[in-house]
mmCIF file of N, CA and C in Angstrom:
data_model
loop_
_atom_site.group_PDB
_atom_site.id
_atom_site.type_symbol
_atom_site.label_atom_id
_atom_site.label_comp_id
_atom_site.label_asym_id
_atom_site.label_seq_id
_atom_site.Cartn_x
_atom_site.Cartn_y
_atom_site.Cartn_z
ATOM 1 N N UNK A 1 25.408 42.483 60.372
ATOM 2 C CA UNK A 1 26.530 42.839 61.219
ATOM 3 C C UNK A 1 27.733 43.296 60.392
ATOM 4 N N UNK A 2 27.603 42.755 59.345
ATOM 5 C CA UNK A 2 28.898 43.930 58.483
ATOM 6 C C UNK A 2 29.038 44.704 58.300
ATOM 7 N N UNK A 3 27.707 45.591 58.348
ATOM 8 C CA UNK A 3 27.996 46.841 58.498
ATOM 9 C C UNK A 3 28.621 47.355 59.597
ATOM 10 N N UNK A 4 28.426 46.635 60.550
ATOM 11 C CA UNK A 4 28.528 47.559 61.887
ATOM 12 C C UNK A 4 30.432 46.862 61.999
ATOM 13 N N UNK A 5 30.815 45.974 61.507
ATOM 14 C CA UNK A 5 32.021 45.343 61.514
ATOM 15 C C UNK A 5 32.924 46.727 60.849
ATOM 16 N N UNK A 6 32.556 47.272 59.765
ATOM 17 C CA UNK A 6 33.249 48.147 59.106
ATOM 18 C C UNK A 6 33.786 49.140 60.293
ATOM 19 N N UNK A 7 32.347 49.421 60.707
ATOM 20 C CA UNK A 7 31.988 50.802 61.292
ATOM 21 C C UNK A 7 33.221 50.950 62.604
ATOM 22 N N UNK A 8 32.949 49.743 63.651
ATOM 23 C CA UNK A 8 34.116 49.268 64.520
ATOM 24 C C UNK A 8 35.910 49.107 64.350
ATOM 25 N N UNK A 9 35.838 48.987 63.174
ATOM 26 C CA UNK A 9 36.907 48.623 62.806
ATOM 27 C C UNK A 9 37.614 50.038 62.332
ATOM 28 N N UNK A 10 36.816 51.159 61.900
ATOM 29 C CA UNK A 10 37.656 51.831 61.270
ATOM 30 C C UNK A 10 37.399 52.914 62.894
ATOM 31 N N UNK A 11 36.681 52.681 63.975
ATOM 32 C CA UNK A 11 36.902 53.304 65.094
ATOM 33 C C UNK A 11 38.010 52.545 66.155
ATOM 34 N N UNK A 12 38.156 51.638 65.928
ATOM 35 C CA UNK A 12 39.239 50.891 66.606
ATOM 36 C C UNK A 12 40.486 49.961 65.449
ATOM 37 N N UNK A 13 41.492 51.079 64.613
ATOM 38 C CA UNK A 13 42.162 50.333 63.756
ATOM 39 C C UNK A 13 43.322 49.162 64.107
ATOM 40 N N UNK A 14 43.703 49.857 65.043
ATOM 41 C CA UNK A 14 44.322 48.560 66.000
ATOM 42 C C UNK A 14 44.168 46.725 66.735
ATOM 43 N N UNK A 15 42.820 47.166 66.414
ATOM 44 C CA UNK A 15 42.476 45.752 66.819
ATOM 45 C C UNK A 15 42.566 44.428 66.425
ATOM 46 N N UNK A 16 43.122 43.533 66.820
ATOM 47 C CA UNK A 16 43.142 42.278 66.559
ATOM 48 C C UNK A 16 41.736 41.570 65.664
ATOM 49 N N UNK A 17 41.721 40.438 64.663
ATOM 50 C CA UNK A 17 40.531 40.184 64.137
ATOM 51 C C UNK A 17 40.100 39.283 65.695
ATOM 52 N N UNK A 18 40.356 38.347 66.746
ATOM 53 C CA UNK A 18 40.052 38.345 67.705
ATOM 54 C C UNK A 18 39.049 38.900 68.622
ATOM 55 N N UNK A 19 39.668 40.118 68.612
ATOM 56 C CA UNK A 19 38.970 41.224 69.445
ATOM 57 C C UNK A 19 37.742 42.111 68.558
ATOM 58 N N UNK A 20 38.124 41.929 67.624
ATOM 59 C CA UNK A 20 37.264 42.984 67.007
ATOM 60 C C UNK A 20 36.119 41.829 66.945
ATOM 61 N N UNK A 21 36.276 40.350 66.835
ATOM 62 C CA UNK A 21 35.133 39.538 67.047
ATOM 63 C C UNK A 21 34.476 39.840 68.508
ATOM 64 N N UNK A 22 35.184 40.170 69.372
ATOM 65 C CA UNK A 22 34.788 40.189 70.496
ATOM 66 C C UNK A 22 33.439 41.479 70.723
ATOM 67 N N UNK A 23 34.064 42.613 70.230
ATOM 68 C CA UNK A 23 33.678 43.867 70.583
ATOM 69 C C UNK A 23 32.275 43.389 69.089
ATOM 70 N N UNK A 24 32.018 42.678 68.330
ATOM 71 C CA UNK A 24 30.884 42.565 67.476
ATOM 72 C C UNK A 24 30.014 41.823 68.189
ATOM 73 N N UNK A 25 30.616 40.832 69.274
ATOM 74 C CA UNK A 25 29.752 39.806 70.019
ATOM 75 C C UNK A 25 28.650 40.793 71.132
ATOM 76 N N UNK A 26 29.758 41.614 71.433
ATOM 77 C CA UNK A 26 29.310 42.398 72.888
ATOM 78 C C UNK A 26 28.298 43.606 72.026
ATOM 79 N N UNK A 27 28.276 44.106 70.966
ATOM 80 C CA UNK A 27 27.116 44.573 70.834
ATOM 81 C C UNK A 27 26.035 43.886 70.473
ATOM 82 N N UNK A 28 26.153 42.837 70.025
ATOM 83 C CA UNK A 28 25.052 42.096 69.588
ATOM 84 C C UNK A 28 24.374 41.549 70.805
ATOM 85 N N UNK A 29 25.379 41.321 71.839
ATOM 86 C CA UNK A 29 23.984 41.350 72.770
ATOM 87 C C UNK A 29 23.203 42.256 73.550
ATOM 88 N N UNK A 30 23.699 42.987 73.277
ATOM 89 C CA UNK A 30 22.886 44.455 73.597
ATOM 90 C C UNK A 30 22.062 44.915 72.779
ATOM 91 N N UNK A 31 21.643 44.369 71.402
ATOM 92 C CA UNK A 31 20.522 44.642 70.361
ATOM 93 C C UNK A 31 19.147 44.272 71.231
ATOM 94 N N UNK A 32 18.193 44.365 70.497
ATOM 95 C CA UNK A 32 16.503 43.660 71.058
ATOM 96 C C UNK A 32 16.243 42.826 70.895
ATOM 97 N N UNK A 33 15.367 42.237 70.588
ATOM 98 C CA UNK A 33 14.970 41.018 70.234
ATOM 99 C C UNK A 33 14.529 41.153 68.704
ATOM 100 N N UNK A 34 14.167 42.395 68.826
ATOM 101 C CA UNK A 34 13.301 42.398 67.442
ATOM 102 C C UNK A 34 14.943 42.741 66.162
ATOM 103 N N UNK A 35 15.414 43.280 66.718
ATOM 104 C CA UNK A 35 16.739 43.744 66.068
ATOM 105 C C UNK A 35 17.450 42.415 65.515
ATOM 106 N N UNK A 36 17.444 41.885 66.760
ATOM 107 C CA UNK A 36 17.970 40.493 66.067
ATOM 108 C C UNK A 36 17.277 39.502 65.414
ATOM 109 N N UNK A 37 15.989 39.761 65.548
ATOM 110 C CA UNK A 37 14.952 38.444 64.496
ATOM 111 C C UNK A 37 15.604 38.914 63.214
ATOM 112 N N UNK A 38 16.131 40.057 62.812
ATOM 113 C CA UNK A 38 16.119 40.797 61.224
ATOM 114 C C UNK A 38 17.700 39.565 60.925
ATOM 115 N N UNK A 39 18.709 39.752 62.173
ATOM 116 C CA UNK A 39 19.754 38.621 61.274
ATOM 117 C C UNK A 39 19.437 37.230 61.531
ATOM 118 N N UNK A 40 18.399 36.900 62.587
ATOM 119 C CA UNK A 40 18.546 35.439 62.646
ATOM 120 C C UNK A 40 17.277 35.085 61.554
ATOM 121 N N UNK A 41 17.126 35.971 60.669
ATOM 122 C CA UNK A 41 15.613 35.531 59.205
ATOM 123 C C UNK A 41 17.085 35.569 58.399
ATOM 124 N N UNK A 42 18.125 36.442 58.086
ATOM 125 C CA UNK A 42 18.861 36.156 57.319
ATOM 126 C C UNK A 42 19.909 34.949 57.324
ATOM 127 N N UNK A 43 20.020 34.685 58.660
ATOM 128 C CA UNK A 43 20.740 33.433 58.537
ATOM 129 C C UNK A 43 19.990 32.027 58.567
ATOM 130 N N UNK A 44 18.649 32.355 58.743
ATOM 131 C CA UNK A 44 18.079 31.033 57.745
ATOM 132 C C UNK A 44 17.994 31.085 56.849
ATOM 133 N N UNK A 45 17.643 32.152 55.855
ATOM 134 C CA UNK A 45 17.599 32.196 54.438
ATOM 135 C C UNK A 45 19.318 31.727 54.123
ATOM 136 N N UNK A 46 19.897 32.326 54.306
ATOM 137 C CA UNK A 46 21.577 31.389 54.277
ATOM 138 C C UNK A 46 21.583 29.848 54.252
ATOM 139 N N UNK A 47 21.278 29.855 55.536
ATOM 140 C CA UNK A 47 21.168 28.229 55.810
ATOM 141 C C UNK A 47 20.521 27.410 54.742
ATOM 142 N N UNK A 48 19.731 27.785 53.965
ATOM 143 C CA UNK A 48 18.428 27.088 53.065
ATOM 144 C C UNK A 48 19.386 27.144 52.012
ATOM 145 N N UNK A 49 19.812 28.185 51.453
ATOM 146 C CA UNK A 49 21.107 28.534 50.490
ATOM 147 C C UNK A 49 22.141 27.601 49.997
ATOM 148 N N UNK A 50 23.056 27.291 51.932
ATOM 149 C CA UNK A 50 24.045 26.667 52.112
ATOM 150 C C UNK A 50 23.494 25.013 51.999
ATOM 151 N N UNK A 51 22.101 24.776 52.304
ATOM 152 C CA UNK A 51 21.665 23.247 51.996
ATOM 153 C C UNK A 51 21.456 22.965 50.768
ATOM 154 N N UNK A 52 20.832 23.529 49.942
ATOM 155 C CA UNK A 52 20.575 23.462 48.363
ATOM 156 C C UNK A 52 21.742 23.464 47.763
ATOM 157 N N UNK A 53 22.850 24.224 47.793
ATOM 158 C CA UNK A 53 24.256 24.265 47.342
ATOM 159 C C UNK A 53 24.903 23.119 47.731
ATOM 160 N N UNK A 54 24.987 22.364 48.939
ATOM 161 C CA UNK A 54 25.854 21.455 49.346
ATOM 162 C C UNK A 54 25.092 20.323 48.606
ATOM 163 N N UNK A 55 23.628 20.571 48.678
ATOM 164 C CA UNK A 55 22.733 19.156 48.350
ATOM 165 C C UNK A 55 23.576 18.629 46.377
ATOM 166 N N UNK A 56 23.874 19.991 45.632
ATOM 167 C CA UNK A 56 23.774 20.091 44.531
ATOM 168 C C UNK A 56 25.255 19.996 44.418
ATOM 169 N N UNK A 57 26.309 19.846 44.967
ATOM 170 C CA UNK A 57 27.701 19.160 45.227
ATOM 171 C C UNK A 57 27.654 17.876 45.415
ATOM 172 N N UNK A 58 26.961 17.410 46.249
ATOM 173 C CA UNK A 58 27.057 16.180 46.932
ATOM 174 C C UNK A 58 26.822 15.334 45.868
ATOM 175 N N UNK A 59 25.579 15.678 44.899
ATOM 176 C CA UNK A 59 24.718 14.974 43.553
ATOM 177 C C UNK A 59 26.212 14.981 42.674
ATOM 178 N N UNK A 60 26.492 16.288 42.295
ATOM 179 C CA UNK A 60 27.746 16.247 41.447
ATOM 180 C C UNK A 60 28.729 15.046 41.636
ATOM 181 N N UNK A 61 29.205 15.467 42.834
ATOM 182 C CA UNK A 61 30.123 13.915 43.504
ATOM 183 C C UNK A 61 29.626 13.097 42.902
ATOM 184 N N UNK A 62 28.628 12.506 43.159
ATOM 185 C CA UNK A 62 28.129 11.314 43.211
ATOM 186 C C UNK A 62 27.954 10.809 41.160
ATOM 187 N N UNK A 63 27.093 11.826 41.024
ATOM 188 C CA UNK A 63 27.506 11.474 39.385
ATOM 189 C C UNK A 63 28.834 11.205 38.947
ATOM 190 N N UNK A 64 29.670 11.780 39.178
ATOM 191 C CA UNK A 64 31.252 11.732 38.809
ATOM 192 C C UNK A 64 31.881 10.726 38.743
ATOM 193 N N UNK A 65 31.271 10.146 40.263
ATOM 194 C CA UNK A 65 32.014 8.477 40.678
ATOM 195 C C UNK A 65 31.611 7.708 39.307
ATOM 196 N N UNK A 66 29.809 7.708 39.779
ATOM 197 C CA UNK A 66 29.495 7.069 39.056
ATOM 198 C C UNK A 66 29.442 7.046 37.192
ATOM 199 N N UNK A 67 29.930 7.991 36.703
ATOM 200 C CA UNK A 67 30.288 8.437 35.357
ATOM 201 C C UNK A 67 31.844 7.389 35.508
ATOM 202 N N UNK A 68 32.630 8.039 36.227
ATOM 203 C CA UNK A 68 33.803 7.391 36.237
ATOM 204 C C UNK A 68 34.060 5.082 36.369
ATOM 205 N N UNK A 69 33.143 5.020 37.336
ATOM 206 C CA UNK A 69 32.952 3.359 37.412
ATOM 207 C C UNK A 69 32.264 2.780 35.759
ATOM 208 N N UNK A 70 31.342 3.886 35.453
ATOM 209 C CA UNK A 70 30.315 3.580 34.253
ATOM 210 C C UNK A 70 32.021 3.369 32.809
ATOM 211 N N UNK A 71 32.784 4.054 32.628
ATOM 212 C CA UNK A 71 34.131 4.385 31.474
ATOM 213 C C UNK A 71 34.872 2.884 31.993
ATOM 214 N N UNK A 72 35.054 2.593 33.193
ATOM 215 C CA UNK A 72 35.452 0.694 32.672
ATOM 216 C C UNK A 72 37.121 1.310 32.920
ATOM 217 N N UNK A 73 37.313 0.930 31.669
ATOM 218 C CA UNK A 73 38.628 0.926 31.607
ATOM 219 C C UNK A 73 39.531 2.389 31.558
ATOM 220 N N UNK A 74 39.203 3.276 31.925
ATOM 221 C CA UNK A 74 39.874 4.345 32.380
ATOM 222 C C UNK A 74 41.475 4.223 32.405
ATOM 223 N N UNK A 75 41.712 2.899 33.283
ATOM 224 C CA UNK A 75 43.034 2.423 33.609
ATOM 225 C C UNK A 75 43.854 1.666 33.101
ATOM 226 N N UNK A 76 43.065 1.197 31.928
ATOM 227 C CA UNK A 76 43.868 0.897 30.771
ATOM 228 C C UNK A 76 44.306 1.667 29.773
ATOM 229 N N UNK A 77 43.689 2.428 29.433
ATOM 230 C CA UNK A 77 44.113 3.497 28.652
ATOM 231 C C UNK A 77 45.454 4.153 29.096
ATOM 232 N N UNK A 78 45.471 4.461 30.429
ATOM 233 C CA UNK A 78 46.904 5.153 30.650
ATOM 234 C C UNK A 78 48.012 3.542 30.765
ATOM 235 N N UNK A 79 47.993 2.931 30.656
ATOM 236 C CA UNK A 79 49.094 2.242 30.422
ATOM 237 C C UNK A 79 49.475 1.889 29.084
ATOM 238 N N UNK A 80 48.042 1.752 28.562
ATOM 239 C CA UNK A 80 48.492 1.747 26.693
ATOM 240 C C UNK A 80 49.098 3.194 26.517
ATOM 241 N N UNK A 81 48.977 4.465 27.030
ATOM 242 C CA UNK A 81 49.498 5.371 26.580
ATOM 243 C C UNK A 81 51.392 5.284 27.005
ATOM 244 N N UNK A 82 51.535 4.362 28.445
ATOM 245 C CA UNK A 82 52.926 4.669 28.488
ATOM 246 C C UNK A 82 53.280 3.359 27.847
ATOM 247 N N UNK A 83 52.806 2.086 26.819
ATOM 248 C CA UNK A 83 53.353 1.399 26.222
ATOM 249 C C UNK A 83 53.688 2.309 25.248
ATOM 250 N N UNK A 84 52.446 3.158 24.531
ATOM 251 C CA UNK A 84 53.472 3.601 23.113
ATOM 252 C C UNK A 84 54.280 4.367 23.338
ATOM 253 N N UNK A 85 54.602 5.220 24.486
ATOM 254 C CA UNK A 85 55.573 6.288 24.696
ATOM 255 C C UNK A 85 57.008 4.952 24.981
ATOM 256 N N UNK A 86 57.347 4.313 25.613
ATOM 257 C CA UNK A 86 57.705 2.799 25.784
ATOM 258 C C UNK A 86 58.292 2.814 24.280
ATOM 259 N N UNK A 87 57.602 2.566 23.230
ATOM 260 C CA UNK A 87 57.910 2.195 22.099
ATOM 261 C C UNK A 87 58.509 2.987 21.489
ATOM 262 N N UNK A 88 58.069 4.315 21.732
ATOM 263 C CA UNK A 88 58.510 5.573 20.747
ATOM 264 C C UNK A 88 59.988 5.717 21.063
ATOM 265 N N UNK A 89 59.910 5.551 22.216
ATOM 266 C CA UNK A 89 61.720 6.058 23.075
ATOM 267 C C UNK A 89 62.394 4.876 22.462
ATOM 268 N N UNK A 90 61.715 3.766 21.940
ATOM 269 C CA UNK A 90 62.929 2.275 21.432
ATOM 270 C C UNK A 90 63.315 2.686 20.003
ATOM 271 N N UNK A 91 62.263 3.138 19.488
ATOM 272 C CA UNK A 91 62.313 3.363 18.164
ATOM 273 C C UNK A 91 64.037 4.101 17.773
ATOM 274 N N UNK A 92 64.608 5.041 18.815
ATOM 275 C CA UNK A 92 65.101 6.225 18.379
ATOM 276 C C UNK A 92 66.601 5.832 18.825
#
């Protein structure tokens, strides 16, 4: 349908993104059946895409936490860093 989004758009430049959704809806249902099996195979191949990608975020997350719980003291470190800054400013 992006193609045909272009195509609409540069015959109707005026249009709202709204409307111009509208006028993409209203031809699409006027396609065939067979016309439309061609985007609804591409938007499963998407879909399969968009699951493997999210699946392979979600893992990331999850390592991260757990990288982060695994380092312990994380939160000590930044307070030893504002003791010596603490110290440095007494020094002077």
């Amino acid at each position: 349908m992006k193609e045909n989004r272009a195509r609409i758009q540069k015959e109707n430049p005026n249009v709202t993104f709204g409307e111009l959704g509208k006028l993409l809806g209203e031809q699409y249902k006027k396609i065939t059946a067979e016309e439309k099996k061609k985007y609804d195979d591409l938007a499963a191949e998407d879909k399969k895409r968009y699951k493997k990608e999210m699946d392979l975020y979600e893992r990331k997350g999850k390592d991260t936490k757990v990288a982060a719980l695994d380092d312990g003291d994380s939160t000590n470190d930044d307070e030893d860093n504002e003791d010596s800054a603490e110290e440095d400013s007494d020094s002077d």
